[in-house]
Coordinates of C-alpha atoms in Angstrom, one line a residue:
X1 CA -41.6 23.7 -88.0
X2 CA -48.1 21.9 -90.2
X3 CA -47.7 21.4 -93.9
X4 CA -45.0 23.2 -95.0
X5 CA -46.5 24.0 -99.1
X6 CA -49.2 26.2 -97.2
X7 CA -46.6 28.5 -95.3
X8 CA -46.8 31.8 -96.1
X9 CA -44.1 34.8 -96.7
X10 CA -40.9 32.5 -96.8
X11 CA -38.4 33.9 -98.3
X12 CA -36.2 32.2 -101.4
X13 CA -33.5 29.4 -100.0
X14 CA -29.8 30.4 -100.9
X15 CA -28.4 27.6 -103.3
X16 CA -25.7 25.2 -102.5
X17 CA -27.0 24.6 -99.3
X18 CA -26.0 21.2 -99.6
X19 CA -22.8 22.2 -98.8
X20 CA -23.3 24.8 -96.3
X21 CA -24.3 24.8 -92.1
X22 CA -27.7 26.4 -91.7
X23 CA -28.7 28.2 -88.5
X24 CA -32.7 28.2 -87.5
X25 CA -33.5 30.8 -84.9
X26 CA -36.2 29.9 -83.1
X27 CA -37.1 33.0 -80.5
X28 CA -39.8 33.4 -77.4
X29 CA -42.7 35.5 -78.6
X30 CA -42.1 38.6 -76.2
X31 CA -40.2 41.5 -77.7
X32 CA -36.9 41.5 -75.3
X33 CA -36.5 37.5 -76.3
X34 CA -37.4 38.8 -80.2
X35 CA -34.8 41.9 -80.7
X36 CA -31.7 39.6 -79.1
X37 CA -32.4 36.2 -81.3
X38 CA -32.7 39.0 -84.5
X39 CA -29.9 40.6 -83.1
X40 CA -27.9 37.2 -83.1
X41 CA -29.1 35.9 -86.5
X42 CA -27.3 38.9 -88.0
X43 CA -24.1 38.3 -86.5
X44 CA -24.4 34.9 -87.6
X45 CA -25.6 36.1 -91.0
X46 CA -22.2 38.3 -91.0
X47 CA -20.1 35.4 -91.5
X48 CA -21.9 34.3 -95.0
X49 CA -24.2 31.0 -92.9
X50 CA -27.9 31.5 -94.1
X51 CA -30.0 32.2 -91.3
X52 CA -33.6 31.4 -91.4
X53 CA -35.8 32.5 -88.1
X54 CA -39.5 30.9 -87.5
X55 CA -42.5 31.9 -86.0
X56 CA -45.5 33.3 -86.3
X57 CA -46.4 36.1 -88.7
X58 CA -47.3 38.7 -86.0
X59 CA -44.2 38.5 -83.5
X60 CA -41.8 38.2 -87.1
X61 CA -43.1 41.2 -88.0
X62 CA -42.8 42.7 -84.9
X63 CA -39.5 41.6 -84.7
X64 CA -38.6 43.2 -87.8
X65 CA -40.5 46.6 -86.9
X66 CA -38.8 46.9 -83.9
X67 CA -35.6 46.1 -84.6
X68 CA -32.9 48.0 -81.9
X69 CA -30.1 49.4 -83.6
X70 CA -29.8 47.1 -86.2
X71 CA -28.5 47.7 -90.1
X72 CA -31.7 47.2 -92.2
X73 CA -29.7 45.6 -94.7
X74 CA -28.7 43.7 -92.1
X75 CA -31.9 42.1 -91.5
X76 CA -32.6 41.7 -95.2
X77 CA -30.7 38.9 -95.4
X78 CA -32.4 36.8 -92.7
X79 CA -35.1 34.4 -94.2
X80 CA -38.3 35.0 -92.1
X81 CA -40.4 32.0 -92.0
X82 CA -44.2 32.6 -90.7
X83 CA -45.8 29.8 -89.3
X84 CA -49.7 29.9 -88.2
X85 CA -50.8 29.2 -84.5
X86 CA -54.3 29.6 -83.4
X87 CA -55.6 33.1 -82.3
X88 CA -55.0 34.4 -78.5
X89 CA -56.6 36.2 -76.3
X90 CA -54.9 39.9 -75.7
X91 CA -56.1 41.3 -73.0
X92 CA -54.6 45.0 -71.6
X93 CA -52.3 44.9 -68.8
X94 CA -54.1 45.1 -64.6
X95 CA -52.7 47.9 -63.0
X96 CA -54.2 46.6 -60.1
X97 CA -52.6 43.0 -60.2
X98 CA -50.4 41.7 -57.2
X99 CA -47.9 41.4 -58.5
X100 CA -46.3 43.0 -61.4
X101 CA -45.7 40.7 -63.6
X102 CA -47.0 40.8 -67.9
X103 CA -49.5 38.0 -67.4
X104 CA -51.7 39.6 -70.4
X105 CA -49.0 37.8 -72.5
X106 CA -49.0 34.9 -71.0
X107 CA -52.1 33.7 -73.8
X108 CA -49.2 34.3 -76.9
X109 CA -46.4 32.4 -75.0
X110 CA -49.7 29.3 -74.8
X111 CA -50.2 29.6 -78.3
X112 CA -46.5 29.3 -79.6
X113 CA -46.6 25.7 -78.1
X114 CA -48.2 25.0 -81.2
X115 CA -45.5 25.3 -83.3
X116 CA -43.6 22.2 -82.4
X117 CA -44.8 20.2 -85.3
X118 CA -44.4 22.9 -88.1
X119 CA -40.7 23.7 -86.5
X120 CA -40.4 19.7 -86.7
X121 CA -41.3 19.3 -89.9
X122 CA -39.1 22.3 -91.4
X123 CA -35.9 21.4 -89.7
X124 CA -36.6 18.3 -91.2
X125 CA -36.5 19.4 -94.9
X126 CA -33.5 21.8 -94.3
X127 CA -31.7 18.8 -92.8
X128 CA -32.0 17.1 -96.4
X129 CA -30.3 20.1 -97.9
X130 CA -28.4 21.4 -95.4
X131 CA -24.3 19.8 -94.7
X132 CA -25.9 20.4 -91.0
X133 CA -28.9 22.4 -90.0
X134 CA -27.7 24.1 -85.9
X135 CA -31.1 25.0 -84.0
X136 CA -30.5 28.1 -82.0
X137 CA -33.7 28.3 -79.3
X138 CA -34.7 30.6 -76.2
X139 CA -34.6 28.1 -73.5
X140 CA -38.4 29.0 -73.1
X141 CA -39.4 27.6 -76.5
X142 CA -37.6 24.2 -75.4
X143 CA -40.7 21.9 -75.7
X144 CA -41.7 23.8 -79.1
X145 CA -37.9 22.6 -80.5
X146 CA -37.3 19.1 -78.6
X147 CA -38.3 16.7 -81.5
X148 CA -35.6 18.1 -83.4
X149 CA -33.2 16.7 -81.2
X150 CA -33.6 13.1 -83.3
X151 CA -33.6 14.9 -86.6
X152 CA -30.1 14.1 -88.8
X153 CA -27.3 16.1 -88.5
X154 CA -29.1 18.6 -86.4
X155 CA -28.3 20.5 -83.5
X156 CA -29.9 22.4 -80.6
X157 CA -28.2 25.2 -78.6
X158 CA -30.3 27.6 -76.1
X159 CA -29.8 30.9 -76.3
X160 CA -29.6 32.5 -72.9
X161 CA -31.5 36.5 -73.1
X162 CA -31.7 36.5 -69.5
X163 CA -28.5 37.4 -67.4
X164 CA -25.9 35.0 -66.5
X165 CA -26.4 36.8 -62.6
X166 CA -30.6 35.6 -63.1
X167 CA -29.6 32.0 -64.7
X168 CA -26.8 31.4 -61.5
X169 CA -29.5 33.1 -58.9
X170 CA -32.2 30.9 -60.3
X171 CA -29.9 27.5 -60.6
X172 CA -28.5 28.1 -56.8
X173 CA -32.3 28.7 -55.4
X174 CA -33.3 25.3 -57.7
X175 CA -30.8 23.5 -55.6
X176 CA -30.8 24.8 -52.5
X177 CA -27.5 26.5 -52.5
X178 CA -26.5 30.3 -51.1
X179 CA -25.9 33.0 -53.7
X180 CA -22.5 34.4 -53.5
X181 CA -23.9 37.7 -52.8
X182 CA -23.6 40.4 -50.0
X183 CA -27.5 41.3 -50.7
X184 CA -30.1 39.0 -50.1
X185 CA -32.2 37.8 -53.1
X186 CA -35.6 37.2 -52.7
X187 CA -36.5 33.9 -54.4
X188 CA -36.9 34.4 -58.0
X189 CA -40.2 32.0 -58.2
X190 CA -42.2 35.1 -56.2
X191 CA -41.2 37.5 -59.1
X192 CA -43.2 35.2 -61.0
X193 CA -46.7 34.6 -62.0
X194 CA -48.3 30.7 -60.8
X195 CA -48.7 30.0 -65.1
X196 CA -45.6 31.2 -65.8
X197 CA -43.8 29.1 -63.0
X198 CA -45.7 26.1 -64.1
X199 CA -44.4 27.3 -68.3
X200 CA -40.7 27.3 -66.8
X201 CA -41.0 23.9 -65.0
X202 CA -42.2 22.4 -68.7
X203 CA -39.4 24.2 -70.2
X204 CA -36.8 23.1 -67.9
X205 CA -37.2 19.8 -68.4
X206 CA -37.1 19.9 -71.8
X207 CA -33.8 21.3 -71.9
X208 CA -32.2 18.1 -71.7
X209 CA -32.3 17.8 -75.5
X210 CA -29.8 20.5 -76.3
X211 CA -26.0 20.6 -77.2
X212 CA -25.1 23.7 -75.5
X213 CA -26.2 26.7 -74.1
X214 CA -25.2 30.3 -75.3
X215 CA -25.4 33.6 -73.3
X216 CA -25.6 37.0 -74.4
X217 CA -23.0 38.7 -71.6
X218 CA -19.5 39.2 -71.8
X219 CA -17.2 37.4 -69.6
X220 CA -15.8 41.0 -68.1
X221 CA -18.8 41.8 -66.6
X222 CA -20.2 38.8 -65.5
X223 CA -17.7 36.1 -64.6
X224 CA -18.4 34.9 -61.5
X225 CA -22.1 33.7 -62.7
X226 CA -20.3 32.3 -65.7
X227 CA -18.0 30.5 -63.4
X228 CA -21.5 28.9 -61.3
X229 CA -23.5 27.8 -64.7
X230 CA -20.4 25.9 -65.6
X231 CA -20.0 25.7 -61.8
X232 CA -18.7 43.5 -56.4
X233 CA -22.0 44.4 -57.2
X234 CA -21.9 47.4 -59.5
X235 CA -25.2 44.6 -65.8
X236 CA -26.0 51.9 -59.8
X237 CA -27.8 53.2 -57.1
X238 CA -30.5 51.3 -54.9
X239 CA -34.2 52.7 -55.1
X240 CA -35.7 49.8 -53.1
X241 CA -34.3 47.1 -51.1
X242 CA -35.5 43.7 -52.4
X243 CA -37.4 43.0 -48.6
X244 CA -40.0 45.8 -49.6
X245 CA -40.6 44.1 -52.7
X246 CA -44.5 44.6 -53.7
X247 CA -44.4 48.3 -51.8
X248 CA -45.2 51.3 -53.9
X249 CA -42.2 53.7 -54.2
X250 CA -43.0 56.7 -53.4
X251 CA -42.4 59.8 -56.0
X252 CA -40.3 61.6 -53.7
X253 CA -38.3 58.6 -53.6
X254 CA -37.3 57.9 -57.4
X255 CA -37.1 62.3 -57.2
X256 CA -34.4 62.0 -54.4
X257 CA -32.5 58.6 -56.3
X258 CA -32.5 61.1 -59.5
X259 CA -31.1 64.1 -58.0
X260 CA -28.7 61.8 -56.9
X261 CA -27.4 60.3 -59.8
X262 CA -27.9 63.6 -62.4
X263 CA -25.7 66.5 -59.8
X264 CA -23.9 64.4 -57.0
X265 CA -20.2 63.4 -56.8
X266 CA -21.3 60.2 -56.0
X267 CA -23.6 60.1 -59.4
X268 CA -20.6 61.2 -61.4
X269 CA -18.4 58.8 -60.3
X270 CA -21.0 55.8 -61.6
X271 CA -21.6 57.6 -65.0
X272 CA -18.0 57.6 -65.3
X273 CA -18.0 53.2 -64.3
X274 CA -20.8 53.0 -67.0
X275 CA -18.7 54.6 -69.5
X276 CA -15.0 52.9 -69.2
X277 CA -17.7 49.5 -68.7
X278 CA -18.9 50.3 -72.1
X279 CA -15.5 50.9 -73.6
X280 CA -14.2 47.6 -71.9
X281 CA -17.0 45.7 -73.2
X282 CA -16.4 46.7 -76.6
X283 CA -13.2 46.0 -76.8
X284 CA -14.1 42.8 -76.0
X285 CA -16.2 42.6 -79.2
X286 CA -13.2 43.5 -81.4
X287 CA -11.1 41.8 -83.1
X288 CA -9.1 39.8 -80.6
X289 CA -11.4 40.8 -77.8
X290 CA -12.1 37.9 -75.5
X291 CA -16.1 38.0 -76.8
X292 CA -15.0 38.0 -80.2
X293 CA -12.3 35.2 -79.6
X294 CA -16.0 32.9 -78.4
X295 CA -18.0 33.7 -80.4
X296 CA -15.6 32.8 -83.0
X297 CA -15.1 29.5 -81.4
X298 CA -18.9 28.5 -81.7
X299 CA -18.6 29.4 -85.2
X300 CA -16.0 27.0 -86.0
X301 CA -17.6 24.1 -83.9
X302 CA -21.1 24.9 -85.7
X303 CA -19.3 24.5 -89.1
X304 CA -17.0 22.5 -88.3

């Protein structure tokens, strides 16, 4: 995780150690991926484990600056570790590209590949000090984090940001299976751009290494993909059908779709779903609530 006396900004290590689990968040540089591993390492960091996550200096600190509804304090006590990568192009976005897809990143997600030594080389020292050191990766930084797979007492999970519903659609279309779904999908691979297709493929095959795999969802709401990864479409009202995928919508479209939703019984009736699906879903975070009751259960086999 690079020599590690040059690394700059980390932040003091917690003593006894020796005697504790420490978590290592290792998170994809793009700010959805960024906000839901920070969001994770506080939780974790709740429960008195130290939590130290890596990358590079830019996308920690824009972790940190745009953190989403997160204590500051909270966030204090993660150790941020910056690690250098070489400098990448940034080019604005192409309005006029054929598909819609953020390929001006694509150049950052390139130069994070570099920090599979440095993330190497750190776990390695923490797994000196450390009773056990758990490596907790997005599934797209899997080659960056696959050599710590032979490092002592260390462990990898992979930390799903996607949706269960995109990680089921995606495995069924890998192996040729139907989706259990009244609407057709179109195959997720078109979504996508050629380099980041051929950035999955790299990744996926890398996954091999890990112990586990982790998903931010709650069983409630998404079950039946839950059910597919291990084995009534509502996580509102249809704009576009998928088949016209690549069409421009049209303004009176999205008007219409709006009017709909904001002064129509039938817009009333799916505010009032979303709100007793948000009152379900945290219960479920609450003490006793099925989420809790799981996340719970990793923390006891992590420190166990």
């Amino acid at each position: 995780m690079g020599s590690l006396t040059n690394h700059q900004n980390h932040q003091s290590i917690t003593t006894n150690e020796e005697d504790q689990v420490i978590v290592i968040m290792v998170p994809f540089p793009a700010q959805g991926h960024l906000n839901q591993l920070l969001q994770l390492s506080c939780l974790v960091s709740s429960h008195n484990i130290p939590v130290h996550y890596v990358g590079s200096a830019i996308h920690n600190c824009q972790a940190k600056t745009r953190a989403n509804a997160l204590n500051p304090n909270d966030v204090a006590k993660i150790h941020f570790h910056d690690f250098p990568i070489p400098p990448f192009a940034s080019p604005p976005p192409n309005p006029k590209s054929s598909h819609k897809f953020p390929t001006q990143l694509q150049p950052a997600w390139n130069a994070a590949w570099t920090l599979q030594r440095p993330i190497a080389d750190y776990t390695l020292e923490m797994s000196a000090r450390a009773k056990r050191v758990v490596v907790i990766h997005d599934p797209l930084m899997a080659t960056v984090v696959q050599d710590v797979a032979s490092i002592p007492k260390c462990e990898l999970y992979a930390f799903n940001c996607i949706s269960a519903f995109s990680w089921a659609s995606l495995g069924c279309e890998k192996m040729g299976k139907t989706f259990p779904l009244e609407r057709e999908l179109p195959p997720i691979i078109e979504c996508l751009s050629e380099d980041l297709a051929f950035y999955l493929e790299i990744q996926n095959a890398a996954l091999v290494h890990r112990a586990g795999d982790l998903y931010n969802t709650c069983r409630f709401i998404e079950a039946p993909y839950l059910d597919i990864l291990s084995e009534k479409e509502v996580v509102g009202l249809v704009v576009r059908e998928w088949t016209n995928d690549g069409v421009l919508v049209k303004a009176s479209t999205i008007e219409d779709v709006v009017k709909r939703l904001m002064a129509s019984e039938e817009g009333n009736e799916i505010r009032r779903s979303a709100e007793e699906l948000a009152n379900r879903v945290r219960r479920a975070t609450e003490e006793g609530g099925e989420s809790k009751v799981e996340f719970d259960s990793f923390l006891a086999h992590i420190t166990r």
